[in-house]
Coordinates of C-alpha atoms in Angstrom, one line a residue:
Chain A
M25 CA 3.4 19.0 25.5
H26 CA 2.7 21.6 22.8
L27 CA 2.7 25.3 22.3
P28 CA -0.1 27.1 24.1
D29 CA -2.7 28.0 21.6
N30 CA -6.3 28.9 22.3
E31 CA -7.3 28.8 18.6
P32 CA -8.9 25.6 17.4
I33 CA -6.3 23.4 15.7
I34 CA -8.6 22.3 12.9
V35 CA -11.6 24.2 11.5
V36 CA -13.9 22.5 9.0
E37 CA -15.9 25.1 7.3
N38 CA -19.0 24.4 5.2
V39 CA -17.5 21.3 3.7
T40 CA -19.5 19.5 0.9
V41 CA -18.2 16.5 -0.9
R42 CA -20.0 15.1 -3.9
F43 CA -19.0 12.1 -6.2
G44 CA -20.8 13.0 -9.4
S45 CA -24.5 13.4 -8.5
N46 CA -24.0 11.5 -5.2
T47 CA -23.7 13.9 -2.3
V48 CA -21.8 12.3 0.6
L49 CA -21.3 15.4 2.9
E50 CA -23.3 18.5 2.8
N51 CA -22.3 21.8 4.5
I52 CA -20.3 20.3 7.4
S53 CA -18.8 22.7 9.9
F54 CA -17.1 22.0 13.2
Q55 CA -13.8 22.7 15.1
V56 CA -11.3 20.5 16.7
H57 CA -9.6 21.9 19.8
R58 CA -6.1 21.4 21.0
G59 CA -5.6 18.3 23.1
E60 CA -9.1 16.9 22.8
I61 CA -10.3 13.6 21.5
L62 CA -13.0 14.2 19.0
V63 CA -14.9 11.1 17.8
V64 CA -16.9 11.2 14.5
V65 CA -19.7 8.7 14.6
G66 CA -22.6 7.6 12.4
E67 CA -23.9 4.6 10.6
S68 CA -22.0 2.9 7.8
G69 CA -21.9 4.9 4.6
C70 CA -22.7 8.2 6.3
G71 CA -19.4 9.7 5.1
K72 CA -17.2 9.4 8.2
T73 CA -14.1 8.2 6.3
T74 CA -14.7 10.8 3.5
L75 CA -14.8 13.5 6.1
L76 CA -11.5 12.2 7.7
K77 CA -9.9 12.1 4.3
A78 CA -11.0 15.7 3.6
M79 CA -9.5 16.7 6.9
I80 CA -6.1 15.1 6.0
G81 CA -6.1 16.5 2.5
L82 CA -6.6 13.2 0.7
Q83 CA -10.1 14.1 -0.5
K84 CA -10.8 17.3 -2.4
T85 CA -13.9 19.0 -1.2
T86 CA -16.6 20.1 -3.7
A87 CA -17.2 23.2 -1.5
G88 CA -16.0 24.5 1.8
R89 CA -12.5 24.6 3.4
V90 CA -10.5 22.8 6.0
F91 CA -8.0 24.9 8.1
F92 CA -5.2 23.4 10.0
R93 CA -3.8 26.0 12.4
G94 CA -5.2 28.7 10.3
M95 CA -3.8 27.3 7.0
D96 CA -6.3 26.3 4.3
I97 CA -5.1 22.8 3.3
M98 CA -7.0 22.9 0.0
A99 CA -5.2 26.0 -1.1
A100 CA -1.8 25.3 0.6
S101 CA 1.5 25.3 -1.3
E102 CA 3.6 22.1 -1.5
A103 CA 5.9 23.4 1.3
E104 CA 2.9 24.2 3.6
L105 CA 1.4 20.8 2.9
N106 CA 4.8 19.2 3.7
N107 CA 4.7 21.0 7.1
F108 CA 1.1 19.9 7.6
R109 CA 2.0 16.3 6.9
Q110 CA 4.8 16.4 9.5
N111 CA 2.3 17.6 12.0
I112 CA -0.3 14.9 11.5
G113 CA -0.3 11.1 11.9
V114 CA -2.9 8.8 10.4
L115 CA -3.9 5.3 11.3
F116 CA -5.8 3.8 8.4
Q117 CA -8.5 1.2 8.8
S118 CA -6.2 -1.6 7.5
S119 CA -3.2 -0.1 9.4
A120 CA -1.6 0.3 6.0
L121 CA 1.8 -0.9 7.2
F122 CA 4.2 -1.5 4.3
S123 CA 4.3 -5.2 4.0
S124 CA 7.7 -5.3 2.4
M125 CA 9.3 -3.6 5.3
T126 CA 10.0 -4.5 8.9
L127 CA 8.3 -2.6 11.7
R128 CA 11.6 -0.7 12.3
E129 CA 11.7 0.3 8.7
N130 CA 8.1 1.3 8.7
I131 CA 8.5 3.6 11.8
A132 CA 11.9 4.9 10.7
L133 CA 10.6 5.9 7.3
P134 CA 9.1 9.3 8.3
L135 CA 12.1 10.0 10.7
A136 CA 14.6 9.4 7.9
E137 CA 12.6 11.5 5.4
Y138 CA 11.9 14.5 7.6
T139 CA 14.8 14.7 10.1
S140 CA 18.5 14.7 9.9
L141 CA 19.0 12.3 12.7
D142 CA 21.7 9.6 12.6
A143 CA 20.7 5.9 12.2
D144 CA 21.4 5.1 15.9
T145 CA 19.1 7.9 17.2
I146 CA 16.4 6.8 14.7
D147 CA 16.8 3.3 16.0
L148 CA 16.4 4.4 19.5
I149 CA 13.3 6.5 18.7
V150 CA 11.8 3.4 16.9
K151 CA 12.4 1.3 20.1
M152 CA 10.8 4.1 22.2
K153 CA 7.7 4.2 19.9
L154 CA 7.4 0.5 19.9
G155 CA 7.7 0.5 23.7
M156 CA 4.9 3.1 23.9
V157 CA 2.5 0.9 22.0
N158 CA 3.6 -2.2 23.9
L159 CA 5.5 -3.8 21.0
A160 CA 9.0 -3.7 22.4
G161 CA 11.3 -6.1 20.7
Y162 CA 9.2 -6.4 17.5
E163 CA 11.3 -4.1 15.4
N164 CA 12.5 -6.9 13.1
H165 CA 9.1 -8.4 12.6
S166 CA 7.3 -8.0 9.3
P167 CA 3.7 -6.7 9.4
V168 CA 2.4 -10.1 8.0
E169 CA 3.7 -11.8 11.2
L170 CA 1.5 -9.6 13.4
S171 CA -2.1 -10.1 14.6
G172 CA -4.8 -7.5 13.8
G173 CA -4.4 -5.7 17.1
M174 CA -0.6 -5.7 16.9
K175 CA -0.8 -4.2 13.4
K176 CA -3.0 -1.4 14.7
R177 CA -0.5 -0.7 17.5
A178 CA 2.4 -0.7 15.0
G179 CA 0.4 1.6 12.8
I180 CA -0.1 4.0 15.8
A181 CA 3.6 3.8 16.5
R182 CA 4.3 4.8 12.9
A183 CA 1.7 7.6 13.0
M184 CA 3.4 8.9 16.1
A185 CA 6.9 8.7 14.7
L186 CA 7.2 12.5 14.3
D187 CA 5.4 13.4 17.5
P188 CA 2.5 15.0 15.5
L189 CA 0.1 17.6 16.8
V190 CA -2.9 15.6 15.6
L191 CA -3.5 11.9 15.2
F192 CA -6.3 10.7 13.0
F193 CA -7.7 7.2 13.4
D194 CA -10.0 5.6 10.9
E195 CA -12.2 2.8 12.5
L196 CA -9.7 2.2 15.3
S197 CA -11.1 -1.0 16.6
A198 CA -12.8 -2.4 13.4
G199 CA -12.5 -6.2 13.2
L200 CA -10.8 -6.5 16.7
D201 CA -12.0 -8.5 19.7
P202 CA -13.4 -6.5 22.6
I203 CA -10.3 -7.0 24.8
T204 CA -7.9 -5.9 22.1
A205 CA -10.2 -3.0 21.2
A206 CA -10.3 -2.0 24.9
E207 CA -6.5 -2.1 25.0
L208 CA -6.3 0.2 22.1
D209 CA -8.7 2.6 23.7
N210 CA -6.5 2.6 26.8
L211 CA -3.5 3.3 24.6
I212 CA -5.3 6.2 22.9
L213 CA -6.2 7.7 26.3
K214 CA -2.7 7.3 27.7
T215 CA -1.1 8.8 24.6
N216 CA -3.5 11.7 24.7
E217 CA -2.9 12.3 28.4
A218 CA 0.8 11.9 28.3
L219 CA 1.7 13.6 25.1
G220 CA -1.3 16.0 24.8
T221 CA -1.8 14.9 21.2
T222 CA -5.1 16.0 19.7
M223 CA -7.0 13.1 18.2
V224 CA -9.7 12.7 15.7
V225 CA -11.2 9.2 15.7
V226 CA -13.8 7.8 13.3
S227 CA -15.7 5.0 14.9
H228 CA -19.0 3.4 15.4
E229 CA -18.1 1.2 18.4
L230 CA -20.3 2.6 21.1
Q231 CA -18.3 1.3 24.1
S232 CA -15.1 2.8 22.6
I233 CA -16.8 6.1 21.9
C234 CA -18.1 6.5 25.4
K235 CA -14.7 5.6 26.8
I236 CA -12.4 7.8 24.8
A237 CA -14.4 10.8 23.5
D238 CA -14.2 14.2 24.9
R239 CA -16.6 15.3 22.3
V240 CA -18.7 13.5 19.6
I241 CA -20.1 14.7 16.3
M242 CA -22.7 12.5 14.7
L243 CA -23.2 12.4 10.9
D244 CA -26.4 11.3 9.3
K245 CA -26.7 9.4 6.1
T246 CA -30.0 11.0 5.0
T247 CA -29.3 14.7 5.8
K248 CA -25.5 14.3 4.9
G249 CA -24.7 16.6 7.7
I250 CA -24.0 16.8 11.5
I251 CA -27.1 16.0 13.5
A252 CA -25.6 16.1 17.0
E253 CA -22.5 17.5 18.7
G254 CA -21.5 17.2 22.4
T255 CA -20.0 14.9 25.0
P256 CA -21.0 11.3 24.8
G257 CA -22.8 11.5 28.1
D258 CA -24.9 14.5 26.9
L259 CA -25.8 12.9 23.6
K260 CA -26.7 9.6 25.3
E261 CA -28.8 11.1 28.1
K262 CA -30.1 14.4 26.8
S263 CA -30.5 14.2 23.1
T264 CA -34.1 14.2 21.9
D265 CA -33.2 13.3 18.3
P266 CA -34.5 9.8 17.7
R267 CA -31.5 9.0 15.4
V268 CA -29.1 10.0 18.2
H269 CA -31.1 8.1 20.7
S270 CA -31.3 4.9 18.7
F271 CA -27.5 5.1 18.0
F272 CA -26.6 5.5 21.7
W273 CA -29.2 3.1 23.0
R274 CA -28.7 0.6 20.2
Q275 CA -32.4 0.5 19.5
V276 CA -32.7 -1.8 16.5
P277 CA -35.6 -4.2 15.8
D278 CA -34.9 -7.1 18.2
N279 CA -35.6 -10.4 16.5
N280 CA -33.7 -12.5 19.1
K281 CA -36.8 -13.5 21.0
Q282 CA -38.6 -14.9 17.9
D283 CA -39.5 -18.5 17.7
R284 CA -36.4 -20.3 16.6
S285 CA -37.7 -23.8 16.8
Y286 CA -37.2 -24.1 13.0
V287 CA -33.4 -23.9 13.6
R288 CA -31.9 -27.3 13.0
Chain B
M27 CA 9.6 29.2 7.3
N28 CA 7.8 26.2 8.6
D29 CA 7.3 25.1 12.2
Q30 CA 10.1 22.5 12.1
Q31 CA 12.7 25.0 10.8
D32 CA 11.5 27.6 13.3
R33 CA 11.8 25.2 16.2
Q34 CA 15.5 24.6 15.4
K35 CA 16.3 28.1 16.6
R36 CA 13.7 28.6 19.3
Y37 CA 15.6 27.4 22.2
Q38 CA 18.2 28.7 24.6
I39 CA 20.5 26.8 26.9
S40 CA 22.2 28.7 29.8
S41 CA 24.5 27.3 32.4
R42 CA 26.1 28.3 35.6
K43 CA 28.2 26.5 38.2
Q44 CA 27.3 26.3 41.8
D45 CA 30.0 24.6 43.8
S46 CA 30.6 21.3 41.9
T47 CA 27.1 21.3 40.4
L48 CA 26.5 22.5 36.9
L49 CA 23.0 24.0 36.5
I50 CA 21.7 24.0 32.9
C51 CA 18.5 26.0 32.3
L52 CA 16.5 25.1 29.2
T53 CA 14.3 27.8 27.7
G54 CA 12.1 27.5 24.6
E55 CA 11.2 24.6 22.4
F56 CA 12.9 21.2 22.5
G57 CA 11.8 18.6 20.0
L58 CA 12.7 16.2 17.3
N59 CA 13.9 18.7 14.8
N60 CA 16.5 20.4 17.0
L61 CA 17.4 17.2 18.9
P62 CA 21.0 16.9 17.5
A63 CA 21.8 20.5 18.2
F64 CA 20.6 20.8 21.9
T65 CA 21.9 17.3 22.7
G66 CA 25.3 18.2 21.5
E67 CA 25.3 21.5 23.3
I68 CA 24.4 20.0 26.7
K69 CA 26.9 17.2 26.3
N70 CA 29.6 19.7 25.4
L71 CA 28.8 21.8 28.5
F72 CA 29.2 19.0 31.0
R73 CA 32.2 17.5 29.2
Q74 CA 34.0 20.8 29.2
Q75 CA 33.2 21.8 32.7
K76 CA 33.5 18.3 34.3
P77 CA 31.1 19.0 37.2
G78 CA 30.4 16.5 40.0
A79 CA 26.7 16.8 39.4
L80 CA 24.4 18.1 36.7
D81 CA 21.0 19.7 37.2
I82 CA 18.8 20.3 34.2
D83 CA 16.1 22.9 34.8
F84 CA 12.9 22.4 32.7
S85 CA 11.0 25.4 34.0
G86 CA 11.5 27.6 30.8
I87 CA 10.4 24.9 28.3
T88 CA 7.5 25.8 26.0
Y89 CA 7.6 22.8 23.7
F90 CA 8.8 19.3 24.6
D91 CA 8.1 16.1 22.8
S92 CA 8.9 12.4 23.3
A93 CA 12.0 12.5 21.1
A94 CA 13.4 15.3 23.3
A95 CA 12.5 13.4 26.4
L96 CA 14.4 10.4 25.0
A97 CA 17.4 12.6 24.3
M98 CA 17.3 13.8 28.0
I99 CA 17.4 10.2 29.2
Q100 CA 20.3 9.6 26.9
I101 CA 22.1 12.7 28.3
Q102 CA 21.5 11.4 31.8
K103 CA 23.1 8.0 30.7
A104 CA 26.0 9.8 29.1
A105 CA 26.6 11.8 32.2
A106 CA 26.4 8.7 34.4
A107 CA 29.0 7.1 32.2
E108 CA 31.3 9.9 33.2
N109 CA 30.4 9.6 36.9
I110 CA 28.2 12.7 36.8
V111 CA 24.9 12.5 38.6
C112 CA 22.3 14.1 36.4
S113 CA 18.9 15.2 37.7
F114 CA 16.0 16.9 36.2
R115 CA 14.4 19.9 38.0
N116 CA 11.1 21.8 37.8
L117 CA 9.3 19.3 35.5
N118 CA 5.6 20.2 35.1
N119 CA 2.9 17.6 34.9
E120 CA 2.9 17.6 31.1
T121 CA 6.7 17.0 30.9
K122 CA 6.4 14.3 33.5
G123 CA 3.6 12.7 31.4
I124 CA 5.9 12.6 28.4
F125 CA 8.7 10.9 30.5
S126 CA 6.1 8.4 31.8
V127 CA 5.5 6.8 28.4
I128 CA 9.2 6.2 27.7
Y129 CA 10.0 2.7 29.0
E130 CA 13.6 2.0 29.8
E131 CA 13.0 -1.7 29.3
A132 CA 11.8 -1.1 25.7
L133 CA 14.9 0.8 24.9
S134 CA 17.2 -1.9 26.0
R135 CA 15.2 -5.0 25.0
A136 CA 16.9 -7.1 22.4
P137 CA 14.8 -7.7 19.2
L138 CA 12.6 -10.8 19.5
K139 CA 13.7 -11.8 16.0
D140 CA 17.1 -11.5 14.4
V141 CA 17.5 -9.5 11.2
I142 CA 17.5 -11.9 8.2
K143 CA 21.1 -12.1 7.2
R144 CA 22.3 -12.9 3.7
E145 CA 23.2 -16.5 3.5
N146 CA 26.4 -17.8 2.0
L147 CA 26.7 -18.7 -1.7
V148 CA 26.2 -22.5 -1.1
M149 CA 23.0 -21.9 0.9
Q150 CA 21.7 -19.4 -1.7
I151 CA 22.3 -22.0 -4.5
G152 CA 20.6 -24.7 -2.4
D153 CA 17.7 -22.4 -1.7
A154 CA 17.3 -21.4 -5.3
S155 CA 17.5 -25.1 -6.4
I156 CA 14.7 -26.1 -3.9
R157 CA 12.7 -23.1 -5.0
I158 CA 13.1 -24.0 -8.7
F159 CA 12.1 -27.6 -7.9
Q160 CA 9.1 -26.5 -5.9
D161 CA 8.1 -24.1 -8.7
A162 CA 8.2 -27.0 -11.2
V163 CA 6.1 -29.2 -8.9
N164 CA 3.6 -26.3 -8.5
F165 CA 3.5 -25.7 -12.2
I166 CA 2.9 -29.3 -13.1
T167 CA 0.2 -29.6 -10.3
F168 CA -1.5 -26.5 -11.5
F169 CA -1.6 -27.6 -15.1
G170 CA -3.0 -30.9 -14.0
E171 CA -5.7 -29.1 -12.1
L172 CA -6.3 -26.8 -15.1
L173 CA -6.7 -29.7 -17.5
F174 CA -9.1 -31.4 -15.0
A175 CA -11.1 -28.2 -14.7
L176 CA -11.2 -27.8 -18.6
A177 CA -12.3 -31.4 -18.9
Y178 CA -15.1 -30.7 -16.3
T179 CA -16.1 -27.6 -18.2
L180 CA -16.3 -29.6 -21.5
R181 CA -18.5 -32.2 -19.8
H182 CA -20.6 -29.5 -18.0
P183 CA -20.7 -26.6 -20.4
Q184 CA -23.4 -24.9 -18.3
S185 CA -20.8 -24.5 -15.5
L186 CA -18.8 -22.1 -17.8
R187 CA -19.1 -18.5 -16.9
I188 CA -19.7 -17.2 -20.4
K189 CA -19.8 -13.6 -19.3
D190 CA -16.3 -13.8 -17.9
V191 CA -15.0 -15.5 -21.1
L192 CA -16.4 -12.6 -23.1
F193 CA -15.0 -10.1 -20.7
Y194 CA -11.5 -11.5 -20.9
M195 CA -11.8 -11.9 -24.7
K196 CA -12.5 -8.2 -24.9
R197 CA -9.6 -7.4 -22.5
A198 CA -7.0 -9.7 -24.1
G199 CA -8.3 -9.5 -27.7
V200 CA -10.2 -6.4 -28.7
D201 CA -8.3 -4.1 -26.4
G202 CA -5.1 -5.5 -27.8
L203 CA -5.9 -4.9 -31.4
P204 CA -4.3 -1.4 -31.8
I205 CA -0.9 -2.3 -30.3
V206 CA -0.7 -5.8 -32.0
G207 CA -1.6 -4.2 -35.3
L208 CA 0.9 -1.4 -34.9
I209 CA 3.8 -3.5 -33.7
S210 CA 3.2 -6.1 -36.5
M211 CA 3.1 -3.5 -39.2
L212 CA 6.4 -2.0 -38.0
I213 CA 7.9 -5.5 -37.8
G214 CA 6.8 -6.1 -41.4
L215 CA 8.2 -2.8 -42.5
I216 CA 11.6 -3.4 -40.8
L217 CA 11.8 -7.0 -42.1
A218 CA 11.0 -6.0 -45.7
F219 CA 13.5 -3.1 -45.5
M220 CA 16.3 -5.2 -44.0
S221 CA 15.7 -8.0 -46.5
Y222 CA 15.8 -5.5 -49.3
L223 CA 19.1 -4.2 -48.2
Q224 CA 20.7 -7.6 -48.5
L225 CA 18.7 -9.1 -51.5
R226 CA 19.2 -6.1 -53.7
L227 CA 23.0 -6.9 -53.7
I228 CA 22.2 -10.0 -55.7
G229 CA 19.3 -8.5 -57.6
A230 CA 16.7 -10.6 -55.8
N231 CA 14.2 -7.9 -54.7
I232 CA 11.4 -10.1 -55.9
Y233 CA 12.0 -12.5 -53.0
V234 CA 11.3 -9.8 -50.3
P235 CA 7.5 -10.5 -50.3
S236 CA 8.2 -14.2 -50.0
L237 CA 10.7 -13.7 -47.1
V238 CA 8.4 -11.3 -45.2
S239 CA 5.2 -13.4 -45.5
F240 CA 7.1 -16.7 -44.8
A241 CA 8.8 -15.3 -41.7
L242 CA 5.7 -13.5 -40.4
I243 CA 3.2 -16.3 -40.8
K244 CA 5.5 -19.2 -39.7
E245 CA 7.3 -17.5 -36.8
L246 CA 7.1 -13.8 -36.1
G247 CA 3.3 -13.4 -36.2
P248 CA 2.5 -16.1 -33.6
I249 CA 5.5 -15.3 -31.4
M250 CA 5.2 -11.5 -31.5
T251 CA 1.5 -11.8 -30.7
A252 CA 2.2 -14.2 -27.9
I253 CA 4.8 -12.0 -26.4
L254 CA 2.5 -8.9 -26.6
V255 CA -0.4 -10.9 -25.0
A256 CA 1.9 -12.2 -22.3
G257 CA 2.9 -8.6 -21.5
R258 CA -0.6 -7.2 -21.6
S259 CA -2.8 -10.0 -20.4
G260 CA -0.6 -12.6 -18.7
S261 CA 0.6 -10.0 -16.2
A262 CA -3.0 -8.8 -15.7
F263 CA -4.3 -12.3 -15.0
A264 CA -1.5 -12.8 -12.4
A265 CA -2.1 -9.5 -10.7
E266 CA -5.8 -9.9 -10.6
I267 CA -5.7 -13.4 -9.1
G268 CA -2.8 -12.4 -6.8
T269 CA -4.8 -9.5 -5.4
M270 CA -7.8 -11.8 -4.9
V271 CA -5.6 -14.1 -2.9
V272 CA -4.4 -11.2 -0.7
N273 CA -8.0 -10.1 -0.2
E274 CA -9.0 -13.6 0.8
E275 CA -11.4 -13.7 -2.2
V276 CA -9.9 -17.0 -3.3
D277 CA -10.4 -18.5 0.2
A278 CA -14.0 -17.3 0.0
L279 CA -14.5 -19.1 -3.3
S280 CA -13.1 -22.3 -1.8
T281 CA -15.3 -22.1 1.3
M282 CA -18.4 -21.5 -0.9
G283 CA -17.6 -24.8 -2.7
F284 CA -16.2 -23.3 -5.9
D285 CA -13.0 -24.7 -7.4
P286 CA -10.9 -21.5 -7.8
V287 CA -9.1 -22.9 -10.8
R288 CA -12.4 -23.6 -12.6
F289 CA -13.9 -20.4 -11.5
L290 CA -11.0 -18.1 -12.2
A291 CA -8.6 -19.7 -14.6
V292 CA -10.8 -21.6 -17.0
P293 CA -12.6 -18.4 -18.4
K294 CA -9.2 -16.7 -18.8
V295 CA -7.6 -19.7 -20.6
L296 CA -10.6 -20.2 -22.9
A297 CA -10.7 -16.5 -23.7
A298 CA -7.0 -16.5 -24.5
A299 CA -7.3 -19.7 -26.6
I300 CA -10.0 -18.0 -28.7
V301 CA -8.5 -14.5 -29.1
V302 CA -4.8 -15.3 -29.5
P303 CA -5.2 -17.2 -32.9
V304 CA -7.4 -14.4 -34.1
L305 CA -4.8 -11.8 -33.0
T306 CA -2.2 -13.9 -34.7
L307 CA -4.0 -13.7 -38.1
Y308 CA -4.5 -10.0 -37.5
A309 CA -0.8 -9.6 -36.8
D310 CA 0.1 -11.6 -39.9
F311 CA -2.2 -9.4 -42.0
F312 CA -0.7 -6.1 -40.6
G313 CA 2.8 -7.4 -40.9
N314 CA 2.3 -8.1 -44.6
I315 CA 0.7 -4.7 -45.0
G316 CA 4.0 -3.3 -43.6
G317 CA 6.0 -5.3 -46.0
L318 CA 3.7 -4.2 -48.8
I319 CA 4.3 -0.5 -48.0
V320 CA 8.1 -1.0 -48.3
G321 CA 7.5 -3.2 -51.5
I322 CA 5.5 -0.5 -53.2
T323 CA 7.5 2.6 -52.1
G324 CA 11.0 1.2 -52.0
L325 CA 11.2 -1.9 -54.2
D326 CA 9.3 -0.6 -57.2
L327 CA 6.9 -3.6 -57.0
T328 CA 3.2 -3.2 -57.7
A329 CA 0.8 -4.2 -55.1
N330 CA -0.5 -7.0 -57.3
T331 CA 3.0 -8.5 -57.8
Y332 CA 3.8 -8.2 -54.1
I333 CA 0.6 -10.0 -53.0
I334 CA 0.9 -12.8 -55.6
Q335 CA 4.5 -13.3 -54.6
S336 CA 3.5 -13.5 -50.9
L337 CA 0.7 -15.9 -51.5
K338 CA 2.9 -18.2 -53.6
T339 CA 5.1 -18.8 -50.6
I340 CA 2.4 -19.5 -48.1
T341 CA 0.5 -22.8 -47.8
V342 CA -2.6 -23.7 -45.9
F343 CA -0.4 -25.9 -43.8
D344 CA 1.7 -22.9 -42.7
I345 CA -1.4 -21.0 -41.6
V346 CA -2.9 -23.9 -39.8
T347 CA 0.3 -24.8 -37.9
S348 CA 0.7 -21.1 -37.0
L349 CA -2.8 -21.1 -35.5
I350 CA -2.1 -24.4 -33.6
K351 CA 0.9 -22.7 -32.2
A352 CA -1.1 -19.7 -31.2
V353 CA -3.6 -21.8 -29.3
F354 CA -0.7 -23.5 -27.4
F355 CA 0.9 -20.1 -26.7
A356 CA -2.5 -18.8 -25.4
G357 CA -2.7 -21.8 -23.0
I358 CA 0.9 -21.1 -21.8
I359 CA 0.2 -17.3 -21.3
A360 CA -3.1 -17.7 -19.5
G361 CA -2.1 -20.8 -17.6
V362 CA 1.2 -19.4 -16.3
G363 CA -0.5 -16.0 -15.5
C364 CA -3.2 -17.7 -13.4
Q365 CA -0.7 -20.2 -11.8
K366 CA 1.6 -17.3 -10.7
G367 CA -1.4 -15.4 -9.4
F368 CA -2.4 -18.3 -7.2
Q369 CA 1.2 -18.5 -5.8
V370 CA 0.9 -15.0 -4.2
R371 CA 0.7 -15.3 -0.4
A372 CA 0.6 -11.8 1.1
G373 CA 1.3 -8.2 0.4
A374 CA 1.8 -5.9 -2.6
Q375 CA 5.4 -7.0 -3.1
D376 CA 4.3 -10.6 -3.7
V377 CA 1.8 -9.5 -6.3
G378 CA 4.6 -7.6 -8.1
K379 CA 7.0 -10.5 -7.9
Y380 CA 4.6 -13.1 -9.3
T381 CA 3.3 -10.7 -12.0
T382 CA 6.9 -10.2 -13.3
S383 CA 7.4 -14.0 -13.0
A384 CA 4.3 -14.7 -15.0
V385 CA 5.5 -12.6 -18.0
V386 CA 9.1 -13.9 -17.9
T387 CA 8.0 -17.6 -17.5
A388 CA 5.4 -17.3 -20.2
I389 CA 7.9 -15.8 -22.7
F390 CA 10.5 -18.4 -21.9
L391 CA 8.0 -21.2 -22.3
I392 CA 6.6 -19.7 -25.5
V393 CA 10.2 -19.7 -27.0
V394 CA 10.8 -23.3 -25.8
A395 CA 7.4 -24.4 -27.2
D396 CA 8.1 -22.6 -30.5
S397 CA 11.4 -24.5 -30.8
I398 CA 9.7 -27.8 -30.3
F399 CA 7.0 -26.9 -32.8
A400 CA 9.6 -25.8 -35.4
V401 CA 11.2 -29.3 -35.3
M402 CA 7.9 -31.1 -35.1
F403 CA 6.3 -29.3 -38.1
Y404 CA 9.5 -29.7 -40.2
Y405 CA 9.2 -33.5 -39.9
M406 CA 5.4 -33.5 -40.3
R407 CA 5.6 -31.8 -43.7

């Protein structure tokens, strides 16, 4: 439960990102509201991860600004950035758990750094977080001993360690089987519902998007901008844009029915 | 003042006693950053007043997180331990939601795996012995595979990836020229100066060039170059292959039918075997230049005298043996670098561990090989 606030928690304002002469994002603007799950979708290479990195301050923008609760993160002081980092949690595509540490040490790291809690309390919070992601008892395991889905869940537990206001997920279910991916979706929904955490998810898994998203923004590789914004249902049923339509209805050239008699 | 600091002060706890029940009203923000403060206050309240029951009223709460919810559960347990029944009142849906994701069973569940404890000394020595033995076996196996791969490449030269060989020649050789030249020249300078300090006592300044060229070409040139290449390139080879192992690129090569040793190690070993002798000659040259500078400026020798005196000491045998040593050292550096890279299993820490090991092992083996060569060449002469 968080402080009542009617202002958007994140405002992305005319953001452009260029790498040399290669423009990845062009004039992107949108807002993220408190408590919502916003999913950023688009085909591979359209700049979803770059946008996420710009939102968490890891990618300098060529133009435009990103505001977190009214603070411009590109122009923020180190103290303001520190405060910002305590209020966000990020799950990277590869989970990015520190392989030289156990899960306990991974999750306790931000708690030990940013709070003055004693070791027993930190240990208890670690157990609670692991319980939340259904990994109770795994505190002494090393990340290399976990499966892909478990690593993601442990990554979520670490991202949630400080009870952040916003959680960012980069390709939440990439490389996971549908059942594990669905379990993660449930976990996201439950966390959002129970803790009220705002979530920004980068994904291109249609099933997952339709299940978890309150709102979707769709990026396009050609225009480098947002081509659609709305609820997944609206975009799927009402959008007249052929790119949105083909994404939501998965209309790709279907070669499955071709003559396959040549296959040995 | 940031949010977290703010939050430390943004709460209020009031209490009043009704019969034997202590009613505690929470107002404001309760979260991770003021957790020790409010937990202590609430515990103090019921410990001082020793009520029969404790009611905590949540109606005034404006911020509440999972850490605070956990603290409330712990307070409830602490009260129960003192035979006080603790109940929560006026929880709204959001607060209830937070409590709903805290699983009592998770808090009390024993870890599925014990923390790795430090073993006793005997076990540690035993482990280390087994590890050293396994390392030796790995090392011999790898060098067997490498020799086999080199033999295959000799028989099938078209299988050699020439572009890779050139790339690593540039990395290990050309890119190393400045540092090898600089270090060698400084070594030559120091050697000449130190020799001069001793030899001038017996009026034997004229032997400084002989000593410098003899020491540099026979020993210091090859060994200093080898150590520098081990530090620069041996470590790079280990880190590169190690990272490829972590990223499953080595597995990909195997499944595509490539021999990883032939594909990855052979170009590096060949490149090193070509550039290390050249770098050694280069180091010898710059070392002698260093000696020459001291000879001209400090020993009152002419450049001509210094060079003639140096050349008198050196034989073709010395230069050839120095180059043979350099080729062997190159084999050790690249071979050990690649072998350590292939030993990486998982994670960044493993890459660091084996990169360090590659440099340390290579330098150790270079010194051992140099000792053997010293004895061997002495008897050959």
